[in-house]
């Protein structure tokens, strides 16, 4: 294990030395001042090299350029007293490096992702206003520099001062517009501002290079201290990222970045009169820049208002935008009985599974793709809004397509998304509820009614749209009340009823001997009576409590099976695992804990996974394989009705195949059953048929090679205490 290199001490030491050196030029002794200025400049030139060695930045080139720039300026100051021409040449070379570094930095920061560039197209007016402001002040500076250079008798150094002023303003705007600048980059920009102000003062005095003994070098020394601190700060590692700083600050901060540019005309008018332009030019330029800044401010306000009406992720209308569209479509002057359209609320079926399996970034990308599909399907015949999460709202005009047609158009094809590793195809379905709008409709009441219809859709087949009817409200309110009772049951509230297990026998078709029982959960509700799993397990999954119920069943079923074993009954117990349990990383520990607590041998426990819910590829695979290695059996329940049946047989350590009643009925094709039994036999898997109700059906399945059966012919699901006594007696005799 390597010891991390210290990063902060070099930076702190460098800043301390620089500040100490900076204090010397403030003294009244000119010799000390000269040595101090040269020393702090030399330290600043060496600091990037030390920073590269200590912090190992992502990109070294820019830091080498900073070191070269400062070294040129150091040389210019050092030879000023001996060779003025060499000093000017070295300073000019340093300025050329600085300009090149600034141009590269600025152009890199203007690049963005394709999505950022698409957004920029929508902000054309604001972007053009910014460009015109910069262009105006640059032209004004160029004109003044040309005037200073062409004025007879004027020092040629005056031509540099206008550019220094513009450079200071552009640097300040750069800092104001970028949100991800590291502290190191901020220190570099601050040093650049101080150096540009220093250069402006010296150039405006008419002398291109002022020796280190001049008082203005106090400002120069401050700039060098900032360069030094930026080069030694740990943030220098990411100061120049490979793809530039793409994240922009807020619109208000970027608008404030225009303030320095607004002041350029005034600052230029205060320079040496020898190179000054006519006063009216400054007035015109100032007015143009101020006017453009006002336009930019108006655009910022308009964009903020637009963003307040749109969802930031999908670009669709949000609730405020939906309110505005509803007010346009249903004005207060509309007759109460007039039909003015439809309002539909829809959400994506099983969207939570996408987030849980592939991550929230993939989920967000899917939401954007769905929003685009819905917008294309609705077109100009309505408004599409996203109200939050995976819920969308359609506000349809009277002539728009039916809600079911919109869903069919939007979700007919799979969505292909790049999840970072592979191009993933998602088959998405959406349930919807809708209500007809009239002149008397209110938005919030219409949304509530559509929500009721949506809830009703979710209770039936997925991917359907339900029209709101008043009778639905009572039914939905009953379901909501049941969901709240279920929460109370899991909290242990005494008034919420109790859970209990019923057991249905699993038999050998050859001799009808009972081999085990399937544990089936029931809820004894205080007012609704005994509820079957289909009445409340879907609610538990939606609430995220499915795994908790499965855990309760596991412990209770294992304890019951251990009691059977204690009485000499070699029965196995089968427990169903819902989707929440299959994706639970603690599945293996929960099953092993239930076995240990009950003292049940692993081979007495069968875990049944269902095909009704699509599972992620790796859901429960390792857990079930580890449990199977200890003796736990794995069965696929309701085979033939759900998802990817053959993939399940490859993925999981399946030992039992439970054929759904739709496959084992008296009218089911013999060839189909024969093929399934042959497949299972080839894989070494036992076949169990569900839904056996007659002797004829039993005999037919046995003749086709089905090993085991389950159904009313052999017994219905009953509480533990009501298991047929004759079964127990027969098993004792066999033992």
XYZ file of C-alpha atoms in Angstrom:
735
model
C 0.000 0.000 0.000
C 1.492 3.325 -1.067
C 1.441 6.330 1.180
C -0.395 9.260 -0.436
C 1.811 12.187 -1.306
C 1.206 15.343 0.734
C -0.420 17.956 -1.449
C -1.343 20.870 0.725
C 2.034 21.569 2.460
C 3.862 22.588 -0.767
C 1.050 24.979 -1.649
C 0.961 26.488 1.839
C 4.746 26.814 1.949
C 4.829 28.433 -1.472
C 2.155 30.956 -0.574
C 3.913 31.773 2.709
C 7.210 32.433 0.925
C 5.494 34.493 -1.757
C 3.651 36.659 0.763
C 6.881 37.224 2.687
C 8.652 38.280 -0.491
C 5.696 40.449 -1.496
C 5.994 42.401 1.741
C 9.491 43.562 0.838
C 8.534 45.774 -2.130
C 6.345 47.767 0.229
C 9.445 48.927 2.064
C 11.113 52.155 1.161
C 14.442 50.616 0.142
C 14.689 50.404 -3.622
C 17.451 47.722 -3.705
C 15.350 45.376 -1.595
C 12.333 46.045 -3.794
C 14.169 45.056 -6.974
C 15.463 41.800 -5.492
C 12.040 40.976 -4.089
C 10.241 41.470 -7.418
C 12.744 39.331 -9.303
C 12.648 36.639 -6.614
C 8.856 36.318 -6.511
C 8.757 36.224 -10.329
C 11.364 33.454 -10.361
C 9.397 31.483 -7.758
C 6.228 31.864 -9.820
C 8.032 30.603 -12.960
C 9.336 27.534 -11.105
C 6.062 26.765 -9.299
C 4.331 25.050 -12.285
C 7.287 22.672 -12.632
C 7.105 21.797 -8.939
C 3.324 21.438 -9.168
C 3.659 19.034 -12.094
C 6.079 16.881 -10.099
C 4.037 16.868 -6.877
C 0.429 16.797 -8.103
C 0.817 15.131 -11.525
C -1.917 17.066 -13.365
C -4.093 15.498 -16.047
C -2.621 17.845 -18.687
C 0.942 19.162 -18.363
C 1.126 21.230 -21.557
C -0.791 24.282 -20.291
C 1.287 24.357 -17.101
C 4.517 24.235 -19.066
C 3.164 27.164 -21.109
C 2.461 29.102 -17.892
C 6.021 28.433 -16.705
C 7.458 29.566 -20.062
C 5.324 32.731 -20.020
C 6.500 33.696 -16.536
C 10.119 32.846 -17.388
C 9.995 35.253 -20.368
C 8.616 38.014 -18.183
C 11.292 37.317 -15.567
C 13.954 37.670 -18.253
C 12.439 40.936 -19.444
C 12.574 42.410 -15.954
C 16.094 41.133 -15.335
C 17.670 42.662 -18.479
C 15.665 45.889 -18.439
C 18.578 47.933 -17.102
C 21.138 46.485 -19.547
C 19.232 45.931 -22.808
C 15.862 47.572 -23.241
C 15.337 45.948 -26.675
C 15.953 42.461 -25.249
C 13.569 43.233 -22.374
C 10.827 44.262 -24.795
C 11.462 41.170 -26.910
C 11.253 38.790 -23.952
C 8.151 40.494 -22.611
C 6.509 40.342 -26.046
C 7.326 36.636 -26.291
C 5.733 36.056 -22.873
C 2.669 38.011 -23.968
C 2.426 35.897 -27.129
C 2.468 32.718 -25.008
C -0.140 34.238 -22.685
C -2.416 35.204 -25.585
C -2.083 31.752 -27.110
C -2.880 30.116 -23.775
C -5.900 32.370 -23.295
C -7.204 31.753 -26.822
C -6.892 27.974 -26.439
C -8.486 28.086 -23.008
C -11.363 30.298 -24.122
C -12.125 28.321 -27.279
C -12.009 25.024 -25.370
C -14.471 26.338 -22.822
C -16.896 27.306 -25.578
C -17.134 23.714 -26.766
C -19.813 21.612 -25.214
C -21.649 18.375 -25.590
C -24.009 17.973 -28.570
C -26.920 18.469 -26.202
C -25.411 21.741 -24.952
C -24.971 22.932 -28.523
C -28.598 22.091 -29.337
C -29.683 24.162 -26.364
C -27.487 27.032 -27.574
C -29.415 27.081 -30.847
C -32.594 27.718 -28.848
C -30.829 30.621 -27.114
C -29.784 32.343 -30.333
C -30.723 35.835 -29.262
C -28.829 35.686 -25.983
C -25.788 34.210 -27.654
C -25.801 36.830 -30.417
C -26.155 39.615 -27.842
C -23.100 38.328 -25.963
C -21.093 38.145 -29.178
C -22.088 41.667 -30.200
C -21.078 43.045 -26.805
C -17.650 41.417 -27.021
C -17.271 42.429 -30.663
C -18.165 46.067 -29.916
C -15.626 46.488 -27.102
C -12.913 44.685 -29.077
C -13.484 46.955 -32.101
C -13.381 50.007 -29.856
C -10.088 48.813 -28.338
C -8.627 48.103 -31.799
C -9.633 51.584 -32.980
C -8.030 53.231 -29.955
C -4.853 51.153 -30.332
C -4.645 52.166 -33.987
C -5.188 55.815 -33.024
C -2.376 55.630 -30.433
C -0.018 53.950 -32.890
C -0.728 56.453 -35.687
C -0.685 59.632 -33.589
C 2.566 61.518 -34.318
C 4.770 61.874 -31.248
C 2.677 59.508 -29.095
C 4.625 56.714 -27.325
C 4.087 53.422 -29.185
C 3.534 51.632 -25.870
C 0.113 53.344 -25.556
C -1.245 50.948 -28.180
C -1.115 48.048 -25.688
C -3.226 49.575 -22.911
C -6.671 49.179 -24.607
C -6.076 45.471 -25.155
C -5.163 45.031 -21.488
C -8.481 46.553 -20.449
C -10.455 44.263 -22.753
C -8.443 41.261 -21.541
C -9.268 42.044 -17.898
C -12.980 42.247 -18.720
C -12.954 39.005 -20.717
C -11.192 37.172 -17.895
C -13.768 38.417 -15.403
C -16.570 37.335 -17.719
C -14.957 33.920 -18.120
C -14.969 33.372 -14.352
C -18.558 34.594 -14.103
C -19.812 32.193 -16.787
C -18.211 28.877 -15.701
C -19.392 26.843 -12.724
C -16.725 24.111 -12.560
C -13.496 26.099 -12.347
C -11.064 24.639 -9.831
C -9.518 26.882 -7.141
C -6.246 26.627 -9.034
C -7.827 28.000 -12.218
C -9.462 30.824 -10.276
C -6.073 31.787 -8.830
C -4.539 31.754 -12.313
C -7.301 33.980 -13.674
C -6.872 36.367 -10.721
C -3.145 36.478 -11.436
C -3.875 37.180 -15.096
C -6.180 40.066 -14.142
C -3.523 41.614 -11.897
C -0.837 41.171 -14.575
C -3.094 42.771 -17.218
C -3.864 45.739 -14.940
C -0.135 46.137 -14.275
C 0.623 46.027 -18.006
C -2.132 48.561 -18.702
C -0.675 51.005 -16.165
C 2.868 50.654 -17.507
C 1.797 50.891 -21.159
C -0.348 53.946 -20.444
C 2.711 55.638 -18.919
C 4.393 55.395 -22.325
C 7.115 52.943 -21.261
C 6.754 49.335 -22.443
C 8.900 47.744 -19.695
C 9.243 49.318 -16.263
C 12.089 48.025 -14.142
C 11.513 46.093 -10.956
C 12.336 49.148 -8.861
C 9.125 50.972 -9.911
C 6.243 51.172 -7.398
C 3.774 49.529 -9.810
C 5.653 46.279 -9.335
C 3.788 45.861 -6.067
C 0.819 44.905 -8.297
C 3.145 42.737 -10.384
C 4.354 40.910 -7.266
C 0.739 40.273 -6.244
C 0.066 38.739 -9.667
C 3.121 36.481 -9.274
C 1.924 35.352 -5.843
C -1.417 34.372 -7.342
C 0.276 32.450 -10.168
C 2.483 30.706 -7.624
C -0.455 29.736 -5.394
C -2.465 28.460 -8.376
C 0.443 26.302 -9.593
C 1.001 24.713 -6.175
C -2.645 24.238 -5.199
C -3.851 20.585 -5.378
C -6.608 21.756 -7.706
C -3.985 22.269 -10.420
C -4.424 18.579 -11.307
C -7.813 19.332 -12.902
C -7.394 23.002 -13.765
C -7.160 22.174 -17.490
C -9.530 19.218 -18.055
C -9.380 17.283 -21.324
C -12.811 18.404 -22.480
C -12.843 21.887 -21.051
C -15.175 23.377 -18.474
C -18.611 22.753 -19.966
C -20.907 23.435 -17.057
C -22.221 27.001 -17.120
C -23.243 29.085 -14.150
C -26.772 30.347 -13.731
C -28.226 32.833 -16.202
C -28.100 35.602 -13.579
C -24.384 35.028 -12.904
C -23.616 35.023 -16.618
C -25.579 38.248 -17.012
C -23.486 39.878 -14.261
C -20.432 38.854 -16.279
C -21.430 41.508 -18.832
C -20.985 44.336 -16.305
C -17.195 44.647 -16.811
C -17.722 44.834 -20.598
C -20.261 47.627 -20.134
C -17.518 49.639 -18.371
C -14.932 49.177 -21.138
C -15.901 52.325 -23.049
C -15.560 54.448 -19.913
C -12.208 52.838 -19.002
C -10.806 53.425 -22.505
C -11.816 57.093 -22.402
C -9.670 57.536 -19.258
C -6.417 56.415 -20.909
C -3.676 58.774 -22.081
C -5.160 61.574 -24.262
C -2.507 60.982 -26.923
C -4.311 57.900 -28.180
C -7.870 58.825 -27.273
C -10.742 58.610 -29.798
C -13.440 61.250 -30.298
C -15.816 61.406 -27.331
C -18.874 60.587 -29.420
C -17.402 57.185 -30.281
C -17.220 56.266 -26.581
C -20.772 57.480 -26.092
C -22.074 55.478 -29.065
C -20.146 52.345 -28.079
C -21.305 52.644 -24.456
C -24.904 53.063 -25.578
C -24.671 50.047 -27.910
C -23.151 47.860 -25.206
C -25.689 49.015 -22.620
C -28.544 48.375 -25.045
C -27.256 44.894 -25.835
C -26.885 44.197 -22.122
C -30.534 45.183 -21.631
C -31.541 42.856 -24.477
C -29.493 40.111 -22.852
C -31.196 40.749 -19.532
C -34.626 40.608 -21.166
C -33.688 37.328 -22.846
C -32.525 35.933 -19.501
C -35.811 36.846 -17.851
C -37.795 35.382 -20.757
C -35.777 32.172 -20.594
C -36.273 31.943 -16.835
C -40.010 32.319 -17.324
C -39.919 29.675 -20.057
C -37.966 27.283 -17.838
C -40.485 27.807 -15.081
C -43.115 26.315 -17.431
C -41.046 23.374 -18.697
C -39.617 20.211 -17.227
C -35.790 20.510 -17.080
C -35.199 16.865 -18.026
C -37.518 16.295 -20.983
C -38.265 19.855 -22.122
C -42.003 19.105 -21.930
C -44.457 21.316 -20.099
C -44.469 20.979 -16.318
C -47.487 21.574 -14.077
C -47.240 25.343 -14.530
C -47.007 24.942 -18.300
C -49.934 22.528 -18.215
C -51.932 25.106 -16.275
C -51.246 27.721 -18.954
C -52.199 25.321 -21.780
C -55.367 24.272 -19.939
C -56.451 27.899 -19.478
C -56.063 28.448 -23.221
C -57.983 25.293 -24.129
C -60.730 25.733 -21.529
C -61.360 29.485 -21.291
C -63.832 30.757 -18.724
C -66.234 31.852 -21.491
C -66.758 28.271 -22.731
C -70.324 26.949 -22.203
C -70.412 24.421 -19.369
C -71.808 21.617 -21.537
C -69.363 22.062 -24.448
C -66.828 19.270 -24.914
C -63.386 20.835 -25.382
C -61.082 17.829 -25.371
C -59.651 15.147 -23.114
C -57.081 15.004 -20.348
C -55.097 11.804 -19.803
C -52.661 10.835 -17.057
C -50.286 7.986 -17.801
C -47.237 6.407 -16.243
C -44.781 3.753 -17.327
C -45.410 0.212 -16.140
C -42.551 -1.154 -14.035
C -40.372 1.923 -14.550
C -38.890 1.457 -11.073
C -37.383 -1.798 -12.295
C -35.442 0.103 -14.985
C -33.923 2.437 -12.393
C -33.119 -0.420 -10.020
C -31.568 -2.601 -12.715
C -29.825 -0.205 -15.119
C -29.375 2.938 -12.996
C -31.025 6.352 -12.859
C -29.076 7.757 -15.821
C -30.561 5.088 -18.081
C -33.954 5.749 -16.487
C -33.650 9.479 -17.237
C -32.663 8.737 -20.833
C -35.725 6.515 -21.162
C -37.969 9.288 -19.822
C -36.562 11.712 -22.398
C -37.144 9.185 -25.189
C -40.703 8.525 -24.012
C -41.403 12.258 -23.840
C -40.195 12.685 -27.424
C -42.351 9.782 -28.634
C -45.438 11.159 -26.898
C -44.815 14.652 -28.295
C -44.504 13.203 -31.807
C -47.659 11.104 -31.358
C -49.733 14.069 -30.131
C -48.193 16.647 -32.471
C -50.049 19.930 -32.736
C -53.275 18.354 -31.479
C -52.489 18.899 -27.824
C -49.918 19.420 -25.088
C -47.691 16.810 -23.457
C -46.523 17.494 -19.901
C -44.414 15.622 -17.368
C -45.795 16.045 -13.884
C -42.963 14.205 -12.119
C -41.264 10.821 -11.948
C -42.504 8.613 -14.760
C -45.922 10.284 -14.941
C -46.993 12.210 -18.045
C -50.126 14.228 -18.807
C -51.765 14.593 -22.230
C -54.014 17.583 -22.861
C -55.744 16.682 -26.126
C -57.796 18.925 -28.403
C -61.249 17.763 -29.561
C -59.891 16.506 -32.891
C -56.897 14.662 -31.440
C -56.368 10.912 -31.642
C -57.855 8.636 -29.015
C -55.737 8.023 -25.928
C -55.336 4.345 -26.824
C -54.108 5.335 -30.294
C -51.557 7.726 -28.802
C -50.251 4.959 -26.528
C -50.133 2.495 -29.406
C -48.182 4.927 -31.581
C -45.743 5.970 -28.870
C -44.982 2.539 -27.450
C -45.306 0.278 -30.492
C -41.539 0.008 -30.977
C -38.907 -0.788 -28.330
C -36.748 2.049 -27.045
C -33.043 1.637 -27.751
C -30.778 3.355 -25.256
C -27.041 3.304 -24.696
C -26.551 2.376 -21.038
C -22.796 2.981 -21.242
C -21.906 -0.639 -21.974
C -24.283 -1.844 -24.659
C -27.123 -0.568 -26.793
C -30.071 -1.785 -24.709
C -33.594 -2.363 -26.076
C -36.479 -1.605 -23.693
C -40.000 -2.762 -24.373
C -42.083 -0.198 -22.526
C -45.775 -0.248 -21.738
C -47.852 2.513 -20.228
C -51.173 2.512 -18.428
C -53.426 5.565 -18.646
C -56.563 7.065 -17.269
C -58.452 9.835 -19.007
C -61.389 12.137 -18.524
C -63.461 14.188 -20.949
C -63.122 17.966 -20.614
C -66.039 20.378 -20.786
C -66.440 24.080 -20.244
C -67.109 23.369 -16.554
C -63.933 21.326 -16.040
C -61.318 22.332 -13.513
C -57.705 21.273 -14.047
C -56.990 19.869 -10.596
C -60.310 18.012 -10.389
C -59.738 16.625 -13.895
C -56.267 15.441 -12.896
C -57.700 13.746 -9.808
C -60.370 11.986 -11.883
C -57.797 10.874 -14.463
C -55.619 9.574 -11.618
C -58.534 7.471 -10.395
C -58.964 6.020 -13.879
C -55.204 5.394 -14.084
C -55.299 3.504 -10.806
C -58.090 1.356 -12.198
C -55.991 0.648 -15.295
C -53.075 -0.447 -13.141
C -55.263 -3.063 -11.458
C -56.029 -4.736 -14.796
C -53.933 -5.744 -17.794
C -50.922 -3.500 -18.306
C -50.776 -1.075 -21.187
C -54.487 -0.151 -21.137
C -56.324 3.178 -20.973
C -59.436 3.597 -18.814
C -62.021 6.346 -19.098
C -63.086 7.902 -15.816
C -66.520 7.023 -14.513
C -67.881 8.157 -11.137
C -68.273 4.529 -10.040
C -64.506 4.069 -10.340
C -63.881 6.471 -7.480
C -65.447 4.174 -4.898
C -63.522 1.154 -6.167
C -60.217 3.003 -6.196
C -60.805 4.476 -2.753
C -61.365 0.930 -1.525
C -58.019 -0.154 -2.983
C -56.273 2.830 -1.417
C -57.812 1.969 1.938
C -56.645 -1.624 1.529
C -53.124 -0.402 0.770
C -53.140 1.634 3.968
C -54.404 -1.369 5.946
C -51.526 -3.403 4.509
C -49.024 -0.834 5.748
C -50.635 -1.079 9.166
C -50.442 -4.869 9.070
C -46.709 -4.759 8.376
C -46.260 -2.198 11.163
C -48.020 -4.594 13.540
C -51.153 -2.495 14.108
C -53.630 -4.718 15.994
C -56.641 -3.510 13.992
C -55.246 -4.568 10.601
C -55.928 -8.294 10.849
C -53.356 -11.082 10.617
C -51.362 -13.142 8.120
C -51.687 -16.911 7.931
C -50.437 -19.731 5.743
C -52.527 -22.256 3.887
C -51.030 -25.400 2.398
C -51.945 -27.226 -0.799
C -50.598 -30.745 -1.398
C -48.126 -31.674 -4.146
C -48.486 -35.339 -5.114
C -46.870 -38.054 -7.182
C -49.178 -38.824 -10.115
C -48.128 -42.481 -10.202
C -49.551 -43.355 -6.750
C -51.045 -40.016 -5.605
C -48.751 -40.012 -2.599
C -48.305 -36.578 -0.991
C -44.719 -35.384 -1.413
C -45.030 -31.918 0.039
C -47.126 -28.782 0.248
C -47.016 -25.331 -1.249
C -47.284 -22.543 1.336
C -49.840 -19.971 0.200
C -50.200 -16.664 2.015
C -53.588 -15.379 3.198
C -54.621 -12.171 4.928
C -57.409 -12.356 7.480
C -58.741 -8.803 7.059
C -60.843 -7.404 9.915
C -63.701 -6.295 7.615
C -63.114 -7.947 4.225
C -62.516 -11.447 5.529
C -59.952 -13.849 4.124
C -58.023 -12.288 1.220
C -56.122 -14.274 -1.405
C -52.573 -13.252 -2.454
C -53.768 -11.659 -5.695
C -55.759 -9.177 -3.625
C -52.820 -7.691 -1.744
C -49.432 -8.960 -2.967
C -49.373 -6.541 -5.954
C -49.981 -3.712 -3.474
C -47.091 -4.951 -1.351
C -44.771 -4.970 -4.369
C -45.767 -1.416 -5.274
C -45.140 -0.312 -1.679
C -41.762 -2.048 -1.638
C -42.908 -4.515 1.041
C -42.962 -7.667 -1.083
C -39.649 -8.947 0.290
C -40.846 -8.415 3.875
C -43.917 -10.585 3.266
C -41.794 -13.259 1.592
C -39.496 -13.292 4.626
C -42.447 -13.812 6.958
C -43.664 -16.700 4.783
C -40.180 -18.253 4.695
C -39.813 -18.319 8.465
C -43.349 -19.563 9.086
C -43.197 -22.224 6.347
C -39.786 -23.506 7.465
C -40.990 -23.748 11.049
C -44.055 -25.735 9.915
C -41.949 -28.070 7.756
C -39.582 -28.632 10.685
C -42.602 -29.621 12.783
C -43.640 -32.100 10.059
C -40.164 -33.593 10.123
C -40.344 -33.882 13.882
C -43.512 -35.985 13.525
C -41.901 -38.268 10.951
C -43.527 -36.687 7.895
C -41.033 -36.364 4.983
C -42.935 -33.544 3.325
C -41.211 -30.677 1.552
C -42.511 -27.119 1.653
C -42.622 -24.803 -1.364
C -42.387 -21.021 -0.921
C -42.983 -18.428 -3.656
C -40.484 -15.616 -4.159
C -41.771 -12.335 -5.583
C -39.825 -9.889 -7.674
C -38.697 -7.825 -4.668
C -37.099 -10.889 -3.133
C -35.385 -11.890 -6.357
C -33.649 -8.518 -6.712
C -32.835 -8.326 -2.987
C -29.058 -8.713 -2.456
C -29.791 -10.301 0.950
C -31.851 -13.160 -0.521
C -29.354 -15.900 0.306
C -28.880 -14.685 3.874
C -32.641 -14.453 4.461
C -33.291 -17.994 3.225
C -30.330 -19.428 5.126
C -31.468 -17.602 8.254
C -34.968 -19.053 8.007
C -33.571 -22.580 7.625
C -31.205 -22.153 10.563
C -33.847 -20.641 12.831
C -36.303 -23.455 12.108
C -33.679 -26.212 12.116
C -34.938 -27.435 8.739
C -32.779 -29.444 6.349
C -32.183 -27.448 3.119
C -33.475 -30.276 0.884
C -36.902 -29.906 2.522
C -37.292 -26.368 1.108
C -38.362 -25.581 -2.465
C -38.183 -21.997 -3.699
C -40.551 -21.083 -6.528
C -39.829 -18.206 -8.895
C -42.594 -16.948 -11.127
C -42.484 -15.831 -14.739
C -45.225 -13.238 -14.297
C -42.684 -10.490 -13.595
C -39.758 -9.811 -15.898
C -36.537 -10.084 -13.925
C -33.131 -8.537 -14.570
C -30.672 -10.973 -16.099
C -28.663 -11.435 -12.895
C -31.530 -11.205 -10.383
C -31.077 -13.881 -7.710
C -28.816 -16.046 -9.880
C -25.838 -16.269 -7.531
C -28.030 -16.507 -4.427
C -30.090 -19.405 -5.796
C -26.996 -21.227 -7.047
C -25.375 -20.987 -3.622
C -28.584 -22.180 -1.938
C -28.942 -25.039 -4.432
C -25.416 -26.154 -3.566
C -26.599 -26.638 0.038
C -29.615 -28.731 -1.045
C -32.398 -26.167 -1.523
C -34.525 -26.984 -4.594
C -35.584 -24.343 -7.141
C -38.822 -24.499 -9.143
C -40.152 -22.328 -11.968
C -43.822 -21.592 -11.280
C -46.532 -21.014 -13.917
C -44.231 -22.188 -16.725
C -45.586 -21.245 -20.142
C -47.346 -17.975 -19.280
C -44.632 -15.425 -18.558
C -41.226 -14.158 -19.680
C -38.228 -15.945 -21.180
C -39.058 -19.462 -20.010
C -36.100 -21.178 -21.688
C -33.715 -18.498 -20.415
C -34.873 -19.252 -16.867
C -33.956 -22.920 -17.306
C -30.426 -21.925 -18.305
C -29.987 -19.141 -15.791
C -31.248 -20.736 -12.577
C -30.510 -24.166 -10.980
C -34.047 -25.396 -11.710
C -35.028 -28.857 -10.477
C -38.830 -28.646 -10.829
C -40.903 -27.246 -13.700
C -44.474 -26.336 -12.699
C -46.705 -26.205 -15.773
C -49.442 -23.592 -15.622
C -53.072 -24.731 -15.710
C -53.415 -23.088 -19.135
C -50.921 -25.667 -20.451
C -52.231 -28.732 -18.569
C -55.958 -28.437 -19.328
C -57.920 -31.243 -20.959
C -57.945 -29.345 -24.258
C -54.223 -28.564 -24.306
C -52.368 -29.974 -27.350
C -50.737 -33.320 -26.684
C -47.766 -32.424 -28.868
C -47.094 -29.328 -26.743
C -47.133 -31.290 -23.495
C -45.000 -34.043 -24.959
C -42.449 -31.496 -26.154
C -42.246 -29.735 -22.781
C -41.909 -33.025 -20.897
C -39.205 -34.173 -23.326
C -37.300 -30.911 -22.856
C -37.487 -31.183 -19.063
C -36.420 -34.838 -19.127
C -33.428 -34.007 -21.304
C -32.416 -31.342 -18.775
C -32.972 -33.648 -15.785
C -35.868 -31.539 -14.473
C -38.962 -32.909 -12.754
C -42.318 -31.807 -14.242
C -45.276 -30.858 -12.028
C -48.688 -30.032 -13.495
C -50.906 -27.395 -11.857
C -54.684 -27.171 -11.970
C -55.523 -30.919 -11.995
C -59.237 -31.278 -11.211
C -60.374 -34.628 -12.688
C -59.199 -38.224 -12.729
C -59.223 -38.154 -16.532
C -56.898 -35.171 -16.585
C -54.611 -36.841 -14.029
C -54.403 -40.079 -16.030
C -53.662 -38.205 -19.281
C -50.836 -36.165 -17.754
C -49.314 -39.237 -16.125
C -49.373 -41.088 -19.442
C -47.497 -38.209 -21.077
C -44.677 -38.478 -18.549
C -45.653 -35.751 -16.038
C -44.207 -36.745 -12.658
C -46.171 -34.718 -10.141
C -49.379 -32.782 -9.811
C -51.245 -30.127 -7.856
C -54.904 -29.197 -7.948
C -58.341 -29.547 -6.381
C -58.440 -33.232 -7.244
C -55.844 -33.823 -4.525
C -56.937 -31.106 -2.111
C -57.494 -27.397 -1.787
C -55.285 -25.028 0.159
C -56.187 -25.290 3.857
C -54.715 -23.990 7.120
C -52.028 -26.126 8.737
C -54.339 -27.465 11.387
C -56.809 -28.748 8.770
C -54.433 -30.937 6.773
C -56.206 -34.282 6.181
C -55.499 -36.637 9.075
C -55.572 -39.643 6.801
C -52.589 -38.267 4.876
C -50.559 -38.085 8.063
C -51.606 -41.588 9.069
C -50.725 -43.025 5.659
C -47.324 -41.373 5.696
C -46.572 -42.704 9.184
C -47.415 -46.175 7.951
C -45.080 -45.773 4.989
C -42.298 -44.583 7.237
